Short mmCIF file of C-alpha atoms in Angstrom, two decimals:
data_model
loop_
_atom_site.label_atom_id
_atom_site.label_comp_id
_atom_site.label_asym_id
_atom_site.label_seq_id
_atom_site.Cartn_x
_atom_site.Cartn_y
_atom_site.Cartn_z
CA UNK A 17 -4.14 -39.88 11.88
CA UNK A 18 -5.28 -38.29 8.62
CA UNK A 19 -8.64 -36.57 8.64
CA UNK A 20 -11.49 -38.72 7.29
CA UNK A 21 -12.03 -36.16 4.57
CA UNK A 22 -9.84 -36.46 1.50
CA UNK A 23 -7.82 -33.43 0.59
CA UNK A 24 -8.44 -31.82 -2.79
CA UNK A 25 -6.53 -33.51 -5.55
CA UNK A 26 -4.13 -31.72 -7.84
CA UNK A 27 -5.27 -31.34 -11.42
CA UNK A 28 -4.65 -34.34 -13.66
CA UNK A 29 -1.40 -34.94 -15.54
CA UNK A 30 -0.71 -33.22 -18.77
CA UNK A 31 -1.81 -34.90 -21.97
CA UNK A 32 0.79 -37.19 -23.56
CA UNK A 33 3.20 -35.79 -26.08
CA UNK A 34 2.43 -36.50 -29.75
CA UNK A 35 5.89 -38.08 -29.86
CA UNK A 36 4.87 -40.83 -27.40
CA UNK A 37 6.03 -44.20 -28.76
CA UNK A 38 2.94 -46.34 -28.22
CA UNK A 39 4.72 -49.67 -28.69
CA UNK A 40 7.29 -48.70 -26.05
CA UNK A 41 4.53 -47.40 -23.79
CA UNK A 42 2.66 -50.69 -24.03
CA UNK A 43 5.77 -52.61 -22.96
CA UNK A 44 6.31 -50.23 -20.06
CA UNK A 45 2.77 -50.80 -18.83
CA UNK A 46 3.04 -54.58 -19.24
CA UNK A 47 6.22 -54.52 -17.17
CA UNK A 48 4.15 -53.22 -14.21
CA UNK A 49 1.91 -56.31 -14.13
CA UNK A 50 2.29 -59.58 -12.23
CA UNK A 51 -0.04 -62.29 -13.53
CA UNK A 52 -1.02 -65.84 -12.59
CA UNK A 53 -1.59 -68.65 -15.08
CA UNK A 54 -2.37 -72.36 -15.30
CA UNK A 55 0.21 -74.93 -16.31
CA UNK A 56 3.12 -76.91 -14.91
CA UNK A 57 4.86 -76.73 -18.28
CA UNK A 58 4.55 -74.02 -20.89
CA UNK A 59 5.73 -73.69 -24.47
CA UNK A 60 6.00 -70.76 -26.85
CA UNK A 61 2.31 -71.01 -27.73
CA UNK A 62 1.04 -70.64 -24.16
CA UNK A 63 -0.63 -67.29 -23.58
CA UNK A 64 1.61 -66.42 -20.65
CA UNK A 65 4.68 -66.97 -22.82
CA UNK A 66 3.23 -64.76 -25.54
CA UNK A 67 2.53 -62.07 -22.93
CA UNK A 68 6.18 -62.23 -21.86
CA UNK A 69 7.72 -62.27 -25.33
CA UNK A 70 5.29 -60.07 -27.26
CA UNK A 71 4.12 -57.61 -24.62
CA UNK A 72 7.00 -57.59 -22.13
CA UNK A 73 5.00 -58.83 -19.13
CA UNK A 74 6.94 -57.88 -16.01
CA UNK A 75 6.14 -60.73 -13.65
CA UNK A 76 4.28 -63.93 -12.87
CA UNK A 77 2.93 -65.39 -9.64
CA UNK A 78 2.94 -69.13 -8.97
CA UNK A 79 0.36 -71.22 -7.08
CA UNK A 80 0.24 -74.83 -6.01
CA UNK A 81 -3.52 -75.22 -6.44
CA UNK A 82 -6.13 -73.56 -8.62
CA UNK A 83 -8.72 -71.84 -6.44
CA UNK A 84 -11.49 -72.28 -8.98
CA UNK A 85 -10.96 -75.95 -9.85
CA UNK A 86 -8.84 -77.32 -6.98
CA UNK A 87 -6.48 -78.87 -9.52
CA UNK A 88 -2.70 -78.67 -9.44
CA UNK A 89 -1.71 -75.37 -10.95
CA UNK A 90 2.01 -74.56 -11.34
CA UNK A 91 3.86 -76.73 -8.82
CA UNK A 92 4.19 -80.50 -8.55
CA UNK A 93 7.87 -81.02 -7.61
CA UNK A 94 11.10 -79.07 -7.15
CA UNK A 95 12.51 -80.22 -10.51
CA UNK A 96 9.28 -79.48 -12.35
CA UNK A 97 8.85 -75.94 -11.03
CA UNK A 98 12.55 -75.14 -11.52
CA UNK A 99 12.19 -76.09 -15.18
CA UNK A 100 9.00 -74.06 -15.49
CA UNK A 101 10.65 -70.96 -14.02
CA UNK A 102 13.70 -71.38 -16.25
CA UNK A 103 11.43 -71.55 -19.30
CA UNK A 104 9.60 -68.39 -18.26
CA UNK A 105 12.81 -66.50 -17.53
CA UNK A 106 14.40 -67.53 -20.81
CA UNK A 107 11.45 -66.02 -22.66
CA UNK A 108 11.96 -62.64 -21.00
CA UNK A 109 14.36 -59.93 -22.09
CA UNK A 110 13.63 -57.80 -19.03
CA UNK A 111 14.53 -59.75 -15.87
CA UNK A 112 11.15 -61.34 -15.24
CA UNK A 113 9.89 -61.20 -11.65
CA UNK A 114 8.86 -64.68 -10.51
CA UNK A 115 6.81 -64.33 -7.33
CA UNK A 116 4.99 -66.51 -4.82
CA UNK A 117 3.18 -66.45 -1.47
CA UNK A 118 5.50 -68.45 0.79
CA UNK A 119 4.57 -67.22 4.26
CA UNK A 120 4.94 -70.53 6.06
CA UNK A 121 2.30 -72.69 7.70
CA UNK A 122 -1.13 -72.58 6.07
CA UNK A 123 0.00 -70.24 3.29
CA UNK A 124 2.91 -72.07 1.68
CA UNK A 125 2.72 -72.67 -2.06
CA UNK A 126 5.82 -74.86 -1.75
CA UNK A 127 4.76 -77.67 0.59
CA UNK A 128 5.48 -81.31 1.42
CA UNK A 129 2.77 -82.57 -0.97
CA UNK A 130 5.02 -81.37 -3.78
CA UNK A 131 8.35 -82.42 -2.31
CA UNK A 132 9.28 -79.28 -0.39
CA UNK A 133 10.12 -78.98 3.33
CA UNK A 134 7.32 -78.30 5.79
CA UNK A 135 7.35 -74.76 7.19
CA UNK A 136 6.19 -73.30 10.49
CA UNK A 137 3.56 -70.58 10.55
CA UNK A 138 4.32 -67.00 11.53
CA UNK A 139 2.18 -67.55 14.64
CA UNK A 140 4.42 -70.43 15.73
CA UNK A 141 7.56 -68.45 15.02
CA UNK A 142 6.28 -65.39 16.87
CA UNK A 143 5.22 -67.47 19.87
CA UNK A 144 8.80 -68.73 20.20
CA UNK A 145 10.23 -65.29 19.37
CA UNK A 146 13.80 -66.53 19.14
CA UNK A 147 16.15 -64.65 16.79
CA UNK A 148 18.11 -67.82 16.13
CA UNK A 149 14.96 -69.82 15.45
CA UNK A 150 13.50 -67.11 13.23
CA UNK A 151 16.67 -66.88 11.19
CA UNK A 152 16.71 -70.64 10.66
CA UNK A 153 13.04 -70.65 9.65
CA UNK A 154 13.26 -67.67 7.31
CA UNK A 155 16.62 -68.68 5.88
CA UNK A 156 15.31 -72.12 5.01
CA UNK A 157 12.35 -70.68 3.11
CA UNK A 158 14.48 -68.09 1.35
CA UNK A 159 17.05 -70.64 0.21
CA UNK A 160 14.28 -72.90 -1.07
CA UNK A 161 12.86 -70.03 -3.11
CA UNK A 162 16.26 -69.11 -4.49
CA UNK A 163 17.02 -72.72 -5.41
CA UNK A 164 14.06 -72.91 -7.80
CA UNK A 165 14.44 -69.39 -9.20
CA UNK A 166 11.78 -67.40 -7.32
CA UNK A 167 12.95 -63.84 -6.73
CA UNK A 168 10.03 -62.16 -4.95
CA UNK A 169 8.13 -63.46 -1.94
CA UNK A 170 4.82 -61.87 -0.95
CA UNK A 171 5.80 -62.08 2.72
CA UNK A 172 6.17 -61.32 5.57
CA UNK A 173 2.70 -60.63 6.91
CA UNK A 174 3.17 -57.79 9.41
CA UNK A 175 -0.45 -57.40 10.46
CA UNK A 176 -0.99 -57.34 14.21
CA UNK A 177 -2.98 -60.31 15.48
CA UNK A 178 -5.54 -58.19 17.30
CA UNK A 179 -8.49 -60.38 16.27
CA UNK A 180 -7.48 -64.00 16.73
CA UNK A 181 -10.67 -65.20 15.00
CA UNK A 182 -9.99 -63.12 11.88
CA UNK A 183 -10.65 -65.65 9.07
CA UNK A 184 -8.00 -64.14 6.80
CA UNK A 185 -5.14 -63.67 9.31
CA UNK A 186 -5.48 -64.75 12.94
CA UNK A 187 -7.41 -67.97 12.38
CA UNK A 188 -4.81 -69.09 9.83
CA UNK A 189 -1.78 -68.34 11.99
CA UNK A 190 -0.52 -65.74 9.52
CA UNK A 191 0.52 -63.09 12.07
CA UNK A 192 3.60 -63.21 14.29
CA UNK A 193 1.85 -61.57 17.23
CA UNK A 194 -0.45 -58.88 18.57
CA UNK A 195 2.73 -57.13 19.77
CA UNK A 196 4.42 -54.65 17.43
CA UNK A 197 7.78 -55.47 19.01
CA UNK A 198 7.44 -59.17 18.20
CA UNK A 199 6.16 -58.53 14.69
CA UNK A 200 8.95 -56.08 13.86
CA UNK A 201 11.74 -58.22 15.31
CA UNK A 202 10.70 -61.36 13.45
CA UNK A 203 9.79 -59.64 10.19
CA UNK A 204 13.14 -57.85 10.13
CA UNK A 205 14.94 -61.18 10.50
CA UNK A 206 12.84 -62.65 7.72
CA UNK A 207 13.63 -59.76 5.36
CA UNK A 208 17.36 -60.03 6.12
CA UNK A 209 17.43 -63.77 5.45
CA UNK A 210 15.62 -63.32 2.15
CA UNK A 211 17.99 -60.58 1.08
CA UNK A 212 20.94 -62.84 1.91
CA UNK A 213 19.48 -65.34 -0.56
CA UNK A 214 18.88 -62.60 -3.19
CA UNK A 215 15.11 -62.84 -2.75
CA UNK A 216 13.05 -59.66 -2.29
CA UNK A 217 10.07 -59.42 0.05
CA UNK A 218 6.75 -57.57 0.30
CA UNK A 219 5.33 -56.36 3.63
CA UNK A 220 1.58 -56.91 3.83
CA UNK A 221 -1.24 -55.92 4.24
CA UNK A 222 -1.05 -52.10 4.58
CA UNK A 223 -2.53 -50.30 6.53
CA UNK A 224 -3.31 -53.34 8.70
CA UNK A 225 -5.57 -56.39 8.26
CA UNK A 226 -5.34 -57.78 11.78
CA UNK A 227 -8.68 -56.51 13.13
CA UNK A 228 -10.78 -57.65 10.16
CA UNK A 229 -13.69 -60.06 10.41
CA UNK A 230 -13.70 -61.09 6.75
CA UNK A 231 -11.47 -61.95 3.80
CA UNK A 232 -11.19 -59.56 0.85
CA UNK A 233 -10.74 -62.51 -1.51
CA UNK A 234 -14.44 -63.24 -1.04
CA UNK A 235 -16.14 -59.91 -0.39
CA UNK A 236 -15.94 -56.33 0.84
CA UNK A 237 -14.28 -56.07 4.26
CA UNK A 238 -14.79 -52.93 6.36
CA UNK A 239 -12.43 -52.35 9.29
CA UNK A 240 -13.57 -48.80 9.99
CA UNK A 241 -14.90 -49.66 13.45
CA UNK A 242 -12.12 -52.07 14.50
CA UNK A 243 -8.86 -50.71 13.05
CA UNK A 244 -6.52 -48.79 15.34
CA UNK A 245 -3.53 -46.55 14.45
CA UNK A 246 -1.22 -48.99 16.29
CA UNK A 247 -1.67 -51.33 13.31
CA UNK A 248 0.59 -48.98 11.34
CA UNK A 249 3.51 -49.46 13.72
CA UNK A 250 5.11 -52.53 12.11
CA UNK A 251 5.10 -50.79 8.72
CA UNK A 252 6.39 -47.53 10.16
CA UNK A 253 9.23 -49.16 12.07
CA UNK A 254 10.32 -51.55 9.32
CA UNK A 255 10.35 -48.75 6.75
CA UNK A 256 12.36 -46.53 9.10
CA UNK A 257 14.83 -49.37 9.72
CA UNK A 258 15.40 -49.98 6.01
CA UNK A 259 13.90 -53.48 6.34
CA UNK A 260 11.46 -53.04 3.48
CA UNK A 261 11.68 -53.98 -0.21
CA UNK A 262 8.03 -53.34 -1.17
CA UNK A 263 4.66 -52.81 0.50
CA UNK A 264 1.36 -54.45 -0.47
CA UNK A 265 -1.75 -52.33 -0.01
CA UNK A 266 -4.90 -54.20 1.04
CA UNK A 267 -8.38 -53.96 -0.45
CA UNK A 268 -9.81 -53.13 2.99
CA UNK A 269 -12.33 -50.34 3.42
CA UNK A 270 -11.17 -48.14 6.29
CA UNK A 271 -13.26 -44.99 6.63
CA UNK A 272 -10.91 -43.64 9.28
CA UNK A 273 -8.45 -43.12 6.43
CA UNK A 274 -10.70 -42.70 3.37
CA UNK A 275 -14.48 -42.38 3.61
CA UNK A 276 -15.20 -43.90 0.22
CA UNK A 277 -12.45 -46.01 -1.29
CA UNK A 278 -10.60 -49.14 -0.21
CA UNK A 279 -6.96 -48.65 0.74
CA UNK A 280 -5.63 -50.08 -2.53
CA UNK A 281 -7.52 -47.44 -4.54
CA UNK A 282 -7.04 -44.54 -2.14
CA UNK A 283 -4.75 -41.57 -2.74
CA UNK A 284 -5.16 -40.71 0.95
CA UNK A 285 -3.79 -44.10 2.00
CA UNK A 286 -1.08 -44.67 -0.62
CA UNK A 287 0.24 -41.17 -1.21
CA UNK A 288 -0.67 -39.17 1.88
CA UNK A 289 -0.16 -41.86 4.50
CA UNK A 290 2.25 -44.51 3.17
CA UNK A 291 4.47 -42.30 1.05
CA UNK A 292 3.90 -39.04 2.91
CA UNK A 293 3.66 -39.74 6.64
CA UNK A 294 5.53 -43.05 6.71
CA UNK A 295 8.12 -41.95 4.13
CA UNK A 296 8.03 -45.02 1.90
CA UNK A 297 9.61 -44.28 -1.49
CA UNK A 298 9.87 -47.80 -2.92
CA UNK A 299 7.43 -50.03 -4.77
CA UNK A 300 3.79 -50.21 -3.76
CA UNK A 301 2.06 -53.42 -4.81
CA UNK A 302 -1.65 -54.14 -5.08
CA UNK A 303 -3.31 -57.16 -3.56
CA UNK A 304 -5.05 -59.34 -6.17
CA UNK A 305 -6.95 -56.93 -8.42
CA UNK A 306 -9.47 -59.68 -9.17
CA UNK A 307 -10.40 -60.19 -5.52
CA UNK A 308 -14.11 -60.00 -4.77
CA UNK A 309 -13.61 -56.94 -2.54
CA UNK A 310 -12.72 -55.04 -5.72
CA UNK A 311 -14.60 -56.88 -8.45
CA UNK A 312 -17.97 -56.73 -6.64
CA UNK A 313 -17.80 -52.98 -6.36
CA UNK A 314 -15.68 -51.77 -9.28
CA UNK A 315 -15.24 -52.75 -12.87
CA UNK A 316 -11.74 -53.78 -13.88
CA UNK A 317 -11.10 -50.59 -15.82
CA UNK A 318 -12.21 -48.33 -12.97
CA UNK A 319 -10.20 -50.32 -10.41
CA UNK A 320 -7.04 -50.14 -12.51
CA UNK A 321 -7.55 -46.41 -13.02
CA UNK A 322 -8.10 -45.68 -9.34
CA UNK A 323 -5.18 -47.88 -8.23
CA UNK A 324 -2.74 -46.08 -10.52
CA UNK A 325 -4.10 -42.66 -9.62
CA UNK A 326 -3.70 -43.60 -5.96
CA UNK A 327 -0.01 -44.29 -6.58
CA UNK A 328 0.16 -48.09 -6.79
CA UNK A 329 3.15 -49.17 -8.90
CA UNK A 330 2.66 -52.91 -9.47
CA UNK A 331 -0.72 -54.48 -10.26
CA UNK A 332 -1.24 -58.15 -9.39
CA UNK A 333 -3.77 -60.28 -11.28
CA UNK A 334 -3.61 -63.72 -9.68
CA UNK A 335 -6.14 -65.29 -12.06
CA UNK A 336 -7.55 -67.24 -9.11
CA UNK A 337 -10.94 -65.61 -8.55
CA UNK A 338 -11.51 -65.60 -12.30
CA UNK A 339 -9.33 -66.92 -15.09
CA UNK A 340 -8.68 -64.41 -17.84
CA UNK A 341 -6.13 -65.16 -20.55
CA UNK A 342 -6.60 -61.66 -21.97
CA UNK A 343 -5.88 -59.80 -18.76
CA UNK A 344 -2.49 -58.47 -19.90
CA UNK A 345 -3.68 -57.17 -23.28
CA UNK A 346 -6.83 -55.68 -21.79
CA UNK A 347 -5.11 -54.00 -18.84
CA UNK A 348 -2.41 -52.55 -21.07
CA UNK A 349 -5.10 -51.14 -23.37
CA UNK A 350 -6.86 -49.52 -20.40
CA UNK A 351 -3.69 -47.79 -19.22
CA UNK A 352 -2.65 -46.69 -22.73
CA UNK A 353 -6.04 -44.99 -22.98
CA UNK A 354 -5.49 -43.32 -19.61
CA UNK A 355 -2.20 -41.90 -20.88
CA UNK A 356 -3.76 -40.76 -24.15
CA UNK A 357 -6.47 -38.89 -22.23
CA UNK A 358 -4.00 -37.35 -19.80
CA UNK A 359 -5.41 -39.14 -16.73
CA UNK A 360 -2.07 -40.87 -16.04
CA UNK A 361 1.26 -39.48 -17.17
CA UNK A 362 4.02 -41.45 -18.80
CA UNK A 363 6.38 -39.86 -16.27
CA UNK A 364 4.40 -41.55 -13.48
CA UNK A 365 4.71 -44.87 -15.28
CA UNK A 366 8.46 -44.34 -15.58
CA UNK A 367 8.70 -43.66 -11.84
CA UNK A 368 6.78 -46.82 -11.07
CA UNK A 369 9.02 -48.87 -13.35
CA UNK A 370 12.12 -47.51 -11.62
CA UNK A 371 10.72 -48.66 -8.26
CA UNK A 372 9.68 -52.06 -9.60
CA UNK A 373 13.07 -52.59 -11.22
CA UNK A 374 14.65 -52.66 -7.75
CA UNK A 375 12.70 -55.90 -7.17
CA UNK A 376 13.99 -57.63 -10.28
CA UNK A 377 16.68 -60.33 -10.29
CA UNK A 378 20.16 -58.87 -10.02
CA UNK A 379 19.02 -55.59 -8.44
#
């Protein structure tokens, strides 16, 4: 595994050219963001619609319930959410990414309360470990997503279930198994079934959440003493097999890989390990940038800066831990300033956009 010490970084990117088109740059940056919002119906005056039409927001993420209030958020029925997604897509000129967490079981934003089929958990599917059963399970979810217009699923979870009492993974039945073979076999089937329905997937949570004893949504989680290199195996094997569309990097602190920064903000984890040693060249997605594991330790501007410098392509702001209607404008302003000061290059942004574009509808 990589040495705990972080290698020296190359000097920062060159300052932006005076010819940089700031309006175009702002739209590029906005296209790298995926943002959550409240509302089962939206019109042209809703802030999320203005972010799409005026700024070129690249994606949205849908939830059934609001974490702060407990109220219905975006989903009440198949017809309602289909209309909502159509409205959002029609406002976009750039193939809007509509995303969701539809893992099955406890984490299913489309559920029977809102008129959708019940789904088995990954733990149930992995316990059966039947290719035919897995295909039926995954295919059903993928076709449901496609039928309402969702094009990106933040699934499958490929964490190894090494701590069955883990409150974020094991205790919720979110892992297929403690066995890499079972995880890889079932995740590969899930990815194939989603691709058959023209839905892209995101492997999570790199470099492995299975040994954790906490949930990064609610605080800092340190797996330095419990994480083992075997937790990389599902990611390594699925990447090598071509069964990967994108990878989500967790907010876990793992001092075996980086002595100071969480994985999502770590050059050593994203560039040296994921891109370098595991050979992943596609999109890297953040976990929720408003999660307490990040917000309790970093300001938004610093977290955005470190994530981009680490090599993350797509930044997710779920608007669940906090609710910020200015998050798109403010984040774009932060990154524009980074480009102006030469701390992030426009060429890097262009590379990220090219990776993200492979996740868009019709790719």
